[in-house]
Amino acid sequence: MTNESVPEREPYLRAMIDPPGGNPFPQRHLLGIEGLPPEQIQYLLDVAEGYAAAQRSRQFRPKLRGLTQINLFFEASTRTLMSFEIAGKRLGMDTVSFSVDTSSIKKGETLLDTAQTLNAMRPDVLVVRHGRSGAVSLLAQKMNCAVINAGDGQHEHPTQALLDALTIRRRKGRIHGLTIAICGDILHSRVARSNIHLLSAMGARVRVVAPPTLLPYECMRLGAEVFTNMEDGLKGCDVVMMLRLQKERMQGAFLPSEREFFHFYGLTEDKLKPAKPDVLVMHPGPMNRGVEIATSVADNLQHSAIEEQVEMGVAVRMGCLDVLTRHLHDQTEADQ
Ligand code: NCD
């Protein structure tokens, strides 16, 4: 973006284009993990770590008071939508969540017209989830505020990868050098894609484990090691990340049956045996118990980090809201 394309009335955008004194996160939006340098990922994780501590001690400062956050969700969500809303509120933002079911989109309004309408209301952050890959970055081009991708089709889900990384870093003390297996429906998973980018950038050895029908060709290009059986794929792993079968994105027959999938790829205590004894088990949720993960593994607190992932979700989203609006509140803080 050039300075010329920024309207005169948006002085804060100028600060973002030309950040004074070396901004540690000089991105205007958070649309994906692909291409983010490791030091910027590290910075987001460090800021989120501070919010994780603040949450545990229940010390919230309304640092973003007066700023408006709009959550625009075109797809179902429990964790992501709620945690973005809680994150904004804990920072003192005015948060508005937009239900697509009751909006004018049902009356035929296009995505770009909706974007222009929301832009005219001058939000400071727009959080978007959409069923089409690329829809969020298209919309970002029409917005004068920061845009956060809360999941676009099967493309990326950057805040999920960040919260997964923060959980791993807290539980294992590092990401670099760990062997991490991502298992299940890799083909349709934006969580898998964002995690492969992030974990490889941070120096982990990433494996993907799935039936051949659920493995995208690009896995190898992305630097992941490919396995089609759980025993080999989980051998010596520090972390095992399970994924939901994304049935809503499957057009055609990818699997004989869910029962067969569970038999070969569902995570059970037996299948976990080749992994390291202190292996960490993760799942982004929503879980389908008895399809990709057995209840006994999901609820085994010795290994499972699933609840901590949800907790870190709020911390990571607070961090992202804070960092992407720095140009607005740093000035306010200095004035106080
Ligand atoms: C994931 C998503 O929506 O991509 N869920 C989430 O954000 N926690 C994974 C999924 O739906 O399976």
Short mmCIF file of C-alpha atoms and ligand atoms in Angstrom, two decimals:
data_model
loop_
_atom_site.label_atom_id
_atom_site.label_comp_id
_atom_site.label_asym_id
_atom_site.label_seq_id
_atom_site.Cartn_x
_atom_site.Cartn_y
_atom_site.Cartn_z
CA MET A 1 0.00 0.00 0.00
CA THR A 2 1.33 3.44 -0.88
CA ASN A 3 0.83 6.60 1.12
CA GLU A 4 -1.14 8.12 -1.78
CA SER A 5 -3.91 5.51 -1.43
CA VAL A 6 -4.59 6.47 2.19
CA PRO A 7 -7.39 9.00 2.55
CA GLU A 8 -6.32 12.27 4.17
CA ARG A 9 -8.82 11.82 7.01
CA GLU A 10 -7.13 8.63 8.28
CA PRO A 11 -3.91 9.92 9.84
CA TYR A 12 -3.43 6.76 11.91
CA LEU A 13 -2.98 4.70 8.76
CA ARG A 14 0.07 6.76 7.87
CA ALA A 15 1.71 5.76 11.12
CA MET A 16 1.17 2.12 10.20
CA ILE A 17 2.69 2.44 6.78
CA ASP A 18 5.73 4.19 8.08
CA PRO A 19 6.09 3.03 11.69
CA PRO A 20 8.31 5.20 13.86
CA GLY A 21 11.21 3.52 15.61
CA GLY A 22 10.95 0.00 14.14
CA ASN A 23 7.54 -1.49 14.90
CA PRO A 24 8.03 -5.14 16.01
CA PHE A 25 4.82 -6.12 14.16
CA PRO A 26 4.57 -3.84 11.14
CA GLN A 27 1.57 -5.64 9.58
CA ARG A 28 -1.68 -3.82 9.07
CA HIS A 29 -3.80 -7.00 9.23
CA LEU A 30 -3.46 -10.57 10.44
CA LEU A 31 -4.66 -12.56 7.44
CA GLY A 32 -2.44 -15.62 7.72
CA ILE A 33 0.75 -17.09 9.14
CA GLU A 34 2.34 -17.83 5.75
CA GLY A 35 5.16 -15.38 5.15
CA LEU A 36 5.30 -13.96 8.70
CA PRO A 37 8.93 -13.82 9.85
CA PRO A 38 9.69 -15.89 12.99
CA GLU A 39 10.53 -12.78 15.01
CA GLN A 40 7.06 -11.34 14.37
CA ILE A 41 5.43 -14.65 15.40
CA GLN A 42 7.62 -14.66 18.49
CA TYR A 43 6.55 -11.11 19.30
CA LEU A 44 2.83 -11.98 19.10
CA LEU A 45 3.43 -15.01 21.34
CA ASP A 46 5.33 -12.90 23.87
CA VAL A 47 2.56 -10.29 24.05
CA ALA A 48 -0.05 -13.06 24.40
CA GLU A 49 2.01 -14.69 27.16
CA GLY A 50 1.67 -11.46 29.15
CA TYR A 51 -2.10 -11.59 28.69
CA ALA A 52 -2.17 -15.24 29.77
CA ALA A 53 -0.57 -14.18 33.07
CA ALA A 54 -2.96 -11.21 33.41
CA GLN A 55 -5.91 -13.56 32.91
CA ARG A 56 -4.75 -15.95 35.62
CA SER A 57 -4.39 -13.09 38.10
CA ARG A 58 -7.64 -11.45 36.83
CA GLN A 59 -5.86 -8.17 36.21
CA PHE A 60 -7.33 -6.49 33.17
CA ARG A 61 -6.62 -2.96 32.08
CA PRO A 62 -9.10 -1.35 29.65
CA LYS A 63 -6.23 -0.35 27.40
CA LEU A 64 -8.37 -0.28 24.26
CA ARG A 65 -11.29 1.67 25.73
CA GLY A 66 -13.14 3.68 23.10
CA LEU A 67 -12.11 1.39 20.22
CA THR A 68 -14.71 -0.62 18.33
CA GLN A 69 -14.37 -4.26 17.32
CA ILE A 70 -16.78 -5.92 14.89
CA ASN A 71 -16.93 -9.73 14.68
CA LEU A 72 -18.36 -10.80 11.34
CA PHE A 73 -18.93 -14.55 11.24
CA PHE A 74 -20.33 -16.23 8.15
CA GLU A 75 -19.67 -19.71 9.57
CA ALA A 76 -20.57 -21.38 12.85
CA SER A 77 -18.23 -20.86 15.79
CA THR A 78 -18.20 -21.32 19.55
CA ARG A 79 -14.62 -20.94 20.77
CA THR A 80 -13.29 -18.44 18.24
CA LEU A 81 -16.24 -16.03 18.32
CA MET A 82 -16.65 -16.14 22.11
CA SER A 83 -12.95 -15.71 22.76
CA PHE A 84 -12.65 -12.73 20.39
CA GLU A 85 -15.59 -11.15 22.15
CA ILE A 86 -14.22 -11.82 25.63
CA ALA A 87 -10.74 -10.65 24.55
CA GLY A 88 -12.10 -7.32 23.27
CA LYS A 89 -14.24 -6.78 26.37
CA ARG A 90 -11.34 -7.55 28.73
CA LEU A 91 -9.39 -4.82 26.95
CA GLY A 92 -12.28 -2.37 27.30
CA MET A 93 -13.33 -2.37 23.61
CA ASP A 94 -16.87 -1.94 22.38
CA THR A 95 -17.47 -5.27 20.68
CA VAL A 96 -20.31 -6.00 18.29
CA SER A 97 -20.94 -9.45 16.89
CA PHE A 98 -22.68 -9.64 13.58
CA SER A 99 -25.00 -12.53 12.90
CA VAL A 100 -25.13 -13.39 9.24
CA ASP A 101 -28.47 -15.15 9.69
CA THR A 102 -30.25 -11.89 10.54
CA SER A 103 -28.24 -9.56 8.29
CA SER A 104 -28.89 -8.10 4.85
CA ILE A 105 -26.59 -10.75 3.37
CA LYS A 106 -29.70 -12.91 3.48
CA LYS A 107 -31.33 -10.27 1.25
CA GLY A 108 -28.66 -10.63 -1.41
CA GLU A 109 -26.04 -8.04 -0.40
CA THR A 110 -22.57 -8.90 -1.66
CA LEU A 111 -19.56 -9.41 0.59
CA LEU A 112 -17.89 -6.25 -0.68
CA ASP A 113 -21.01 -4.13 -0.15
CA THR A 114 -21.25 -5.47 3.39
CA ALA A 115 -17.59 -4.55 3.89
CA GLN A 116 -18.17 -1.03 2.64
CA THR A 117 -21.18 -0.64 4.93
CA LEU A 118 -19.21 -1.79 7.97
CA ASN A 119 -16.26 0.38 6.99
CA ALA A 120 -18.52 3.44 6.97
CA MET A 121 -19.25 2.76 10.65
CA ARG A 122 -15.52 3.23 11.31
CA PRO A 123 -14.61 0.21 13.39
CA ASP A 124 -11.02 -0.11 14.61
CA VAL A 125 -10.80 -3.89 14.19
CA LEU A 126 -12.83 -6.27 12.04
CA VAL A 127 -12.65 -10.00 12.83
CA VAL A 128 -13.96 -12.15 9.98
CA ARG A 129 -14.71 -15.84 9.47
CA HIS A 130 -15.86 -16.94 6.02
CA GLY A 131 -16.41 -20.25 4.25
CA ARG A 132 -14.39 -19.24 1.17
CA SER A 133 -10.60 -19.28 1.07
CA GLY A 134 -9.35 -15.77 0.27
CA ALA A 135 -12.61 -14.01 1.18
CA VAL A 136 -11.09 -12.33 4.25
CA SER A 137 -8.15 -10.81 2.38
CA LEU A 138 -10.50 -9.59 -0.35
CA LEU A 139 -12.60 -7.87 2.28
CA ALA A 140 -9.50 -6.42 3.97
CA GLN A 141 -8.73 -4.47 0.80
CA LYS A 142 -11.94 -2.50 1.33
CA MET A 143 -11.40 -1.71 5.00
CA ASN A 144 -9.57 1.21 6.59
CA CYS A 145 -9.15 -0.68 9.87
CA ALA A 146 -7.16 -3.76 10.93
CA VAL A 147 -8.68 -7.05 9.78
CA ILE A 148 -8.12 -10.38 11.56
CA ASN A 149 -8.80 -13.65 9.77
CA ALA A 150 -10.80 -15.92 12.10
CA GLY A 151 -10.73 -18.72 9.50
CA ASP A 152 -11.26 -18.55 5.73
CA GLY A 153 -12.41 -21.77 4.06
CA GLN A 154 -9.63 -24.32 4.11
CA HIS A 155 -6.94 -21.67 3.79
CA GLU A 156 -5.74 -20.19 7.13
CA HIS A 157 -6.75 -19.70 10.77
CA PRO A 158 -3.82 -17.69 12.13
CA THR A 159 -5.02 -17.06 15.71
CA GLN A 160 -5.66 -20.80 16.15
CA ALA A 161 -2.05 -21.57 15.16
CA LEU A 162 -0.82 -18.86 17.54
CA LEU A 163 -2.82 -20.23 20.46
CA ASP A 164 -1.61 -23.75 19.67
CA ALA A 165 1.98 -22.50 19.60
CA LEU A 166 1.55 -20.62 22.88
CA THR A 167 0.12 -23.74 24.53
CA ILE A 168 3.04 -25.84 23.26
CA ARG A 169 5.60 -23.26 24.36
CA ARG A 170 4.13 -23.10 27.87
CA ARG A 171 3.89 -26.86 28.28
CA LYS A 172 7.18 -27.83 26.61
CA GLY A 173 9.22 -24.69 27.21
CA ARG A 174 10.04 -24.32 23.50
CA ILE A 175 8.87 -25.06 19.96
CA HIS A 176 12.26 -25.34 18.26
CA GLY A 177 13.40 -28.95 17.82
CA LEU A 178 10.09 -30.58 18.84
CA THR A 179 8.53 -33.29 16.67
CA ILE A 180 4.87 -32.46 16.12
CA ALA A 181 2.35 -34.69 14.31
CA ILE A 182 -0.81 -33.14 12.87
CA CYS A 183 -3.31 -35.93 12.22
CA GLY A 184 -6.62 -36.45 10.42
CA ASP A 185 -8.35 -34.32 7.83
CA ILE A 186 -5.38 -32.26 6.66
CA LEU A 187 -6.88 -31.61 3.23
CA HIS A 188 -9.79 -29.48 4.44
CA SER A 189 -8.14 -27.95 7.50
CA ARG A 190 -7.16 -24.29 7.77
CA VAL A 191 -5.88 -25.14 11.25
CA ALA A 192 -3.40 -27.62 9.75
CA ARG A 193 -2.21 -25.13 7.12
CA SER A 194 -1.61 -22.30 9.59
CA ASN A 195 0.08 -24.67 12.03
CA ILE A 196 2.40 -26.14 9.40
CA HIS A 197 3.54 -22.61 8.48
CA LEU A 198 3.96 -21.46 12.07
CA LEU A 199 5.58 -24.55 13.58
CA SER A 200 8.04 -24.94 10.68
CA ALA A 201 8.94 -21.24 10.87
CA MET A 202 9.68 -21.67 14.59
CA GLY A 203 11.97 -24.66 13.97
CA ALA A 204 9.75 -27.65 14.83
CA ARG A 205 9.82 -30.88 12.80
CA VAL A 206 6.28 -31.12 11.45
CA ARG A 207 4.66 -34.39 10.38
CA VAL A 208 1.24 -34.88 8.85
CA VAL A 209 -0.57 -38.19 9.31
CA ALA A 210 -3.69 -38.95 7.26
CA PRO A 211 -5.27 -41.33 4.78
CA PRO A 212 -4.02 -40.55 1.24
CA THR A 213 -7.44 -39.13 0.29
CA LEU A 214 -7.15 -36.45 2.98
CA LEU A 215 -3.58 -35.35 2.22
CA PRO A 216 -3.12 -32.26 0.04
CA TYR A 217 -0.24 -32.31 -2.47
CA GLU A 218 1.15 -29.12 -0.98
CA CYS A 219 2.15 -30.76 2.34
CA MET A 220 5.61 -31.62 1.08
CA ARG A 221 6.11 -28.21 -0.44
CA LEU A 222 5.26 -26.77 2.97
CA GLY A 223 8.07 -28.83 4.47
CA ALA A 224 6.01 -31.40 6.41
CA GLU A 225 6.96 -35.07 6.54
CA VAL A 226 4.07 -37.22 5.29
CA PHE A 227 2.80 -40.45 6.91
CA THR A 228 -0.23 -42.55 6.10
CA ASN A 229 -0.24 -44.65 9.26
CA MET A 230 -0.44 -43.58 12.89
CA GLU A 231 2.18 -45.99 14.25
CA ASP A 232 4.99 -44.58 12.10
CA GLY A 233 3.69 -41.01 12.21
CA LEU A 234 3.48 -40.84 16.01
CA LYS A 235 6.82 -42.55 16.74
CA GLY A 236 8.88 -40.34 19.07
CA CYS A 237 6.49 -37.36 18.87
CA ASP A 238 6.46 -34.61 21.49
CA VAL A 239 3.05 -33.30 20.42
CA VAL A 240 0.09 -34.91 18.65
CA MET A 241 -2.50 -32.53 17.23
CA MET A 242 -5.79 -34.12 16.17
CA LEU A 243 -8.20 -32.54 13.67
CA ARG A 244 -11.94 -32.82 13.12
CA LEU A 245 -13.23 -34.42 9.93
CA GLN A 246 -14.53 -31.34 8.05
CA LYS A 247 -17.59 -33.03 6.60
CA GLU A 248 -19.11 -29.69 5.61
CA ARG A 249 -16.20 -29.16 3.19
CA MET A 250 -16.23 -32.66 1.69
CA GLN A 251 -17.78 -32.92 -1.72
CA GLY A 252 -17.63 -36.60 -2.57
CA ALA A 253 -16.54 -39.74 -0.76
CA PHE A 254 -13.21 -39.31 1.02
CA LEU A 255 -13.69 -42.14 3.52
CA PRO A 256 -15.44 -45.51 3.58
CA SER A 257 -17.01 -44.72 6.99
CA GLU A 258 -16.38 -42.86 10.25
CA ARG A 259 -16.02 -46.20 12.04
CA GLU A 260 -13.26 -47.25 9.72
CA PHE A 261 -11.60 -43.86 10.05
CA PHE A 262 -11.61 -44.20 13.84
CA HIS A 263 -10.18 -47.71 13.55
CA PHE A 264 -7.17 -46.55 11.53
CA TYR A 265 -6.72 -42.89 12.51
CA GLY A 266 -8.73 -42.23 15.67
CA LEU A 267 -6.42 -41.41 18.60
CA THR A 268 -6.63 -44.07 21.32
CA GLU A 269 -4.29 -44.84 24.21
CA ASP A 270 -2.88 -47.71 22.16
CA LYS A 271 -2.08 -45.53 19.15
CA LEU A 272 -0.39 -43.01 21.44
CA LYS A 273 2.13 -45.58 22.71
CA PRO A 274 4.88 -44.99 20.09
CA ALA A 275 4.94 -41.26 20.99
CA LYS A 276 7.17 -39.91 23.81
CA PRO A 277 5.91 -40.78 27.33
CA ASP A 278 5.24 -37.10 28.07
CA VAL A 279 3.46 -36.47 24.75
CA LEU A 280 1.05 -33.53 24.61
CA VAL A 281 -2.34 -34.18 22.98
CA MET A 282 -4.13 -31.25 21.33
CA HIS A 283 -7.36 -30.60 19.43
CA PRO A 284 -8.66 -27.22 18.20
CA GLY A 285 -12.29 -28.24 18.85
CA PRO A 286 -15.07 -28.92 18.22
CA MET A 287 -14.19 -32.57 18.92
CA ASN A 288 -16.00 -35.53 17.52
CA ARG A 289 -15.41 -38.12 20.20
CA GLY A 290 -15.18 -41.63 18.79
CA VAL A 291 -14.37 -40.28 15.30
CA GLU A 292 -10.91 -38.65 15.50
CA ILE A 293 -10.26 -39.02 19.22
CA ALA A 294 -11.32 -41.43 21.99
CA THR A 295 -12.88 -39.93 25.10
CA SER A 296 -10.27 -41.61 27.32
CA VAL A 297 -7.47 -39.70 25.50
CA ALA A 298 -9.31 -36.37 25.21
CA ASP A 299 -10.06 -36.33 28.95
CA ASN A 300 -6.71 -37.64 30.16
CA LEU A 301 -5.34 -34.58 31.92
CA GLN A 302 -1.82 -36.01 32.05
CA HIS A 303 -1.50 -35.58 28.27
CA SER A 304 -4.39 -33.44 27.08
CA ALA A 305 -3.88 -29.69 26.62
CA ILE A 306 -7.30 -29.13 25.06
CA GLU A 307 -8.64 -26.95 27.87
CA GLU A 308 -5.46 -24.89 28.02
CA GLN A 309 -5.79 -24.28 24.26
CA VAL A 310 -9.15 -22.62 24.89
CA GLU A 311 -7.68 -20.51 27.71
CA MET A 312 -4.76 -19.45 25.49
CA GLY A 313 -7.27 -18.57 22.76
CA VAL A 314 -8.45 -15.58 24.76
CA ALA A 315 -4.87 -14.49 25.61
CA VAL A 316 -3.73 -14.73 21.97
CA ARG A 317 -6.74 -12.74 20.76
CA MET A 318 -6.12 -10.05 23.38
CA GLY A 319 -2.53 -9.90 22.15
CA CYS A 320 -3.56 -9.59 18.50
CA LEU A 321 -6.14 -6.87 19.23
CA ASP A 322 -3.54 -4.96 21.24
CA VAL A 323 -0.72 -5.25 18.68
CA LEU A 324 -2.87 -4.41 15.64
CA THR A 325 -4.23 -1.25 17.28
CA ARG A 326 -0.91 -0.01 18.77
CA HIS A 327 -0.89 3.06 16.53
CA LEU A 328 -4.21 4.11 18.13
CA HIS A 329 -3.71 3.51 21.84
CA ASP A 330 0.01 4.13 22.32
CA GLN A 331 -0.72 7.78 21.58
CA THR A 332 -3.68 7.77 23.97
CA GLU A 333 -1.52 6.25 26.69
CA ALA A 334 1.19 8.82 26.16
CA ASP A 335 -1.42 11.59 26.51
CA GLN A 336 -2.71 10.26 29.84
C1 NCD B 1 -11.57 -24.95 13.81
C2 NCD B 1 -12.05 -24.13 12.63
O1 NCD B 1 -13.13 -23.54 12.66
O2 NCD B 1 -11.32 -24.11 11.67
N1 NCD B 1 -12.23 -24.67 15.01
C3 NCD B 1 -11.84 -23.61 15.77
O3 NCD B 1 -11.67 -22.51 15.31
N2 NCD B 1 -11.58 -23.87 17.06
C4 NCD B 1 -11.51 -26.39 13.55
C5 NCD B 1 -12.77 -27.12 13.14
O4 NCD B 1 -13.80 -26.55 12.85
O5 NCD B 1 -12.68 -28.33 13.08
#
